[in-house]
Amino acid sequence: MDSAGAAKPEEVAAYQSTEAKQARLQSMLAALLDDPILADVPRKPSLGDVDTLINLELGSAMRVNVVKLDNTSFDVAVLNNATVKDLKLAIRKKITEIEQGQMGHRHISWKHIWENYCLTHQSEKLIDDNSVLPSYGIRNNSKVCFSPHVMSRVHQKHSRRRKHRFFHGLSRKL
């Protein structure tokens, strides 16, 4: 731009061509994602999402069915050597994607969820985040469920939520 604020013709042409390329790329991506073969690809896929889906097709990843407390379910894809923590991250990402698609931006307190609920597979609680999923018998197309859970003191968390009493001294008579 010159000192008067007008853009040079070369800058305008470069901007328009970049804008046109971006628009074409977005339209091609939208067309690809509307293809029924690619229905399991998220709307805004990351490199990790695409890599996991490729590994799923090659057999080095597995699809896990997650059942929520209201008996609705969804599938997530994780690598065959994934840990419980990896599964939790995949669940978090999938639920966030679903919630934003249905209701827009909504905050979910995952700390609260994992303190009060855990995942189970065939009635076995998946408590250790560093354990690999096959050690619990989880394979391709396995089902894991959310279940209520209160962490014990062994895991260095309190078994009951401590109630905060901000005004406990005000109830005494003076």
Short mmCIF file of C-alpha atoms in Angstrom, two decimals:
data_model
loop_
_atom_site.label_atom_id
_atom_site.label_comp_id
_atom_site.label_asym_id
_atom_site.label_seq_id
_atom_site.Cartn_x
_atom_site.Cartn_y
_atom_site.Cartn_z
CA MET A 1 0.00 0.00 0.00
CA ASP A 2 1.19 3.51 -0.68
CA SER A 3 1.00 6.44 1.74
CA ALA A 4 -2.51 7.40 0.55
CA GLY A 5 -3.89 4.00 1.63
CA ALA A 6 -4.56 2.59 -1.86
CA ALA A 7 -3.34 -0.92 -2.63
CA LYS A 8 -1.03 -1.61 -5.53
CA PRO A 9 -2.59 -3.66 -8.35
CA GLU A 10 -0.10 -6.51 -7.80
CA GLU A 11 -1.08 -6.82 -4.12
CA VAL A 12 -4.79 -6.88 -4.98
CA ALA A 13 -4.26 -9.57 -7.63
CA ALA A 14 -2.15 -11.69 -5.27
CA TYR A 15 -4.75 -11.35 -2.50
CA GLN A 16 -7.60 -12.28 -4.85
CA SER A 17 -5.73 -15.30 -6.20
CA THR A 18 -4.93 -16.50 -2.65
CA GLU A 19 -8.55 -15.96 -1.66
CA ALA A 20 -9.73 -17.86 -4.75
CA LYS A 21 -7.38 -20.77 -4.00
CA GLN A 22 -8.64 -20.90 -0.42
CA ALA A 23 -12.28 -20.91 -1.61
CA ARG A 24 -11.58 -23.71 -4.12
CA LEU A 25 -9.78 -25.75 -1.45
CA GLN A 26 -12.69 -25.34 0.98
CA SER A 27 -15.25 -26.35 -1.67
CA MET A 28 -13.19 -29.44 -2.64
CA LEU A 29 -12.81 -30.41 1.02
CA ALA A 30 -16.56 -29.99 1.59
CA ALA A 31 -17.31 -32.13 -1.47
CA LEU A 32 -14.91 -34.85 -0.29
CA LEU A 33 -16.38 -34.90 3.22
CA ASP A 34 -19.91 -35.26 1.81
CA ASP A 35 -18.88 -38.52 0.12
CA PRO A 36 -20.52 -41.46 1.98
CA ILE A 37 -17.26 -43.43 1.90
CA LEU A 38 -15.63 -40.72 4.04
CA ALA A 39 -18.54 -40.42 6.49
CA ASP A 40 -16.34 -41.29 9.49
CA VAL A 41 -13.90 -38.42 8.83
CA PRO A 42 -14.55 -35.46 11.16
CA ARG A 43 -15.61 -32.11 9.66
CA LYS A 44 -12.31 -30.46 10.62
CA PRO A 45 -9.88 -33.39 10.64
CA SER A 46 -6.46 -33.07 12.20
CA LEU A 47 -3.45 -34.97 10.93
CA GLY A 48 -3.84 -37.35 13.90
CA ASP A 49 -7.47 -38.09 12.94
CA VAL A 50 -6.51 -38.93 9.38
CA ASP A 51 -3.55 -41.03 10.56
CA THR A 52 -5.78 -43.01 12.96
CA LEU A 53 -8.36 -43.64 10.22
CA ILE A 54 -5.64 -44.84 7.84
CA ASN A 55 -4.30 -47.16 10.56
CA LEU A 56 -7.86 -48.40 11.13
CA GLU A 57 -8.06 -49.41 7.46
CA LEU A 58 -4.62 -51.04 7.65
CA GLY A 59 -5.56 -53.02 10.78
CA SER A 60 -3.20 -51.31 13.22
CA ALA A 61 -6.02 -49.39 14.93
CA MET A 62 -9.34 -50.42 16.41
CA ARG A 63 -12.82 -49.01 16.64
CA VAL A 64 -14.29 -48.92 20.16
CA ASN A 65 -18.01 -48.47 20.82
CA VAL A 66 -18.65 -46.13 23.78
CA VAL A 67 -22.01 -46.34 25.58
CA LYS A 68 -23.07 -43.27 27.55
CA LEU A 69 -25.25 -43.35 30.66
CA ASP A 70 -28.38 -42.58 28.62
CA ASN A 71 -27.67 -45.74 26.53
CA THR A 72 -26.74 -43.79 23.41
CA SER A 73 -23.48 -44.83 21.83
CA PHE A 74 -20.82 -43.65 19.43
CA ASP A 75 -17.62 -45.06 17.97
CA VAL A 76 -14.07 -43.81 18.43
CA ALA A 77 -10.93 -45.02 16.68
CA VAL A 78 -7.70 -45.55 18.62
CA LEU A 79 -4.44 -47.34 17.85
CA ASN A 80 -4.12 -50.99 18.89
CA ASN A 81 -1.47 -50.12 21.49
CA ALA A 82 -3.44 -47.14 22.88
CA THR A 83 -3.70 -46.50 26.61
CA VAL A 84 -6.78 -45.72 28.66
CA LYS A 85 -5.71 -42.07 28.56
CA ASP A 86 -5.64 -42.16 24.74
CA LEU A 87 -9.16 -43.61 24.75
CA LYS A 88 -10.34 -40.86 27.11
CA LEU A 89 -8.85 -38.20 24.85
CA ALA A 90 -10.56 -39.73 21.80
CA ILE A 91 -13.88 -39.80 23.70
CA ARG A 92 -13.43 -36.19 24.76
CA LYS A 93 -12.73 -35.11 21.19
CA LYS A 94 -15.68 -37.06 19.77
CA ILE A 95 -18.18 -35.79 22.37
CA THR A 96 -16.97 -32.21 21.89
CA GLU A 97 -17.42 -32.60 18.14
CA ILE A 98 -20.94 -34.03 18.59
CA GLU A 99 -21.98 -31.37 21.11
CA GLN A 100 -20.73 -28.50 18.97
CA GLY A 101 -22.53 -29.92 15.95
CA GLN A 102 -25.81 -30.15 17.85
CA MET A 103 -25.74 -27.20 20.24
CA GLY A 104 -22.86 -24.94 19.32
CA HIS A 105 -20.15 -24.11 21.85
CA ARG A 106 -20.76 -25.83 25.17
CA HIS A 107 -18.30 -26.24 28.03
CA ILE A 108 -17.96 -29.73 29.51
CA SER A 109 -15.95 -30.18 32.70
CA TRP A 110 -13.94 -33.29 31.88
CA LYS A 111 -12.19 -33.13 35.24
CA HIS A 112 -15.60 -33.49 36.90
CA ILE A 113 -16.60 -36.33 34.57
CA TRP A 114 -13.46 -38.39 35.17
CA GLU A 115 -13.64 -37.80 38.94
CA ASN A 116 -17.22 -39.11 39.12
CA TYR A 117 -17.40 -41.63 36.27
CA CYS A 118 -15.09 -44.21 34.80
CA LEU A 119 -15.06 -46.44 31.76
CA THR A 120 -15.81 -50.13 32.13
CA HIS A 121 -15.30 -53.09 29.83
CA GLN A 122 -17.12 -56.29 30.75
CA SER A 123 -17.66 -54.97 34.30
CA GLU A 124 -13.95 -54.23 34.75
CA LYS A 125 -13.17 -50.60 35.56
CA LEU A 126 -10.51 -48.95 33.42
CA ILE A 127 -8.88 -46.96 36.21
CA ASP A 128 -5.17 -46.88 35.37
CA ASP A 129 -4.67 -44.28 32.63
CA ASN A 130 -1.31 -45.77 31.66
CA SER A 131 -2.60 -49.31 31.02
CA VAL A 132 -2.86 -50.42 27.42
CA LEU A 133 -6.35 -51.30 26.21
CA PRO A 134 -5.52 -54.91 25.15
CA SER A 135 -4.59 -55.67 28.78
CA TYR A 136 -8.29 -55.23 29.59
CA GLY A 137 -9.31 -57.44 26.66
CA ILE A 138 -10.37 -54.50 24.48
CA ARG A 139 -10.10 -55.30 20.78
CA ASN A 140 -11.66 -54.01 17.57
CA ASN A 141 -15.41 -53.41 17.96
CA SER A 142 -15.29 -53.82 21.75
CA LYS A 143 -17.80 -51.97 23.89
CA VAL A 144 -16.89 -49.73 26.82
CA CYS A 145 -19.44 -48.05 29.07
CA PHE A 146 -19.51 -45.07 31.37
CA SER A 147 -20.33 -46.00 34.95
CA PRO A 148 -20.52 -44.01 38.18
CA HIS A 149 -17.30 -44.18 40.13
CA VAL A 150 -15.79 -42.45 43.13
CA MET A 151 -12.01 -42.45 43.34
CA SER A 152 -10.58 -43.88 46.53
CA ARG A 153 -7.80 -42.54 48.71
CA VAL A 154 -5.47 -45.17 47.26
CA HIS A 155 -5.48 -43.11 44.05
CA GLN A 156 -4.76 -40.00 46.16
CA LYS A 157 -8.18 -38.50 45.62
CA HIS A 158 -10.92 -38.04 48.14
CA SER A 159 -13.79 -40.50 48.05
CA ARG A 160 -16.33 -37.78 48.76
CA ARG A 161 -16.37 -34.22 47.61
CA ARG A 162 -15.47 -31.87 50.42
CA LYS A 163 -18.07 -29.25 50.98
CA HIS A 164 -16.71 -25.78 51.28
CA ARG A 165 -18.16 -23.77 54.09
CA PHE A 166 -17.40 -20.18 53.37
CA PHE A 167 -19.60 -18.73 56.11
CA HIS A 168 -19.30 -21.44 58.77
CA GLY A 169 -18.28 -18.90 61.41
CA LEU A 170 -21.30 -16.68 60.84
CA SER A 171 -23.81 -19.18 62.23
CA ARG A 172 -22.45 -18.84 65.79
CA LYS A 173 -24.23 -16.47 68.11
CA LEU A 174 -22.18 -13.53 69.27
#
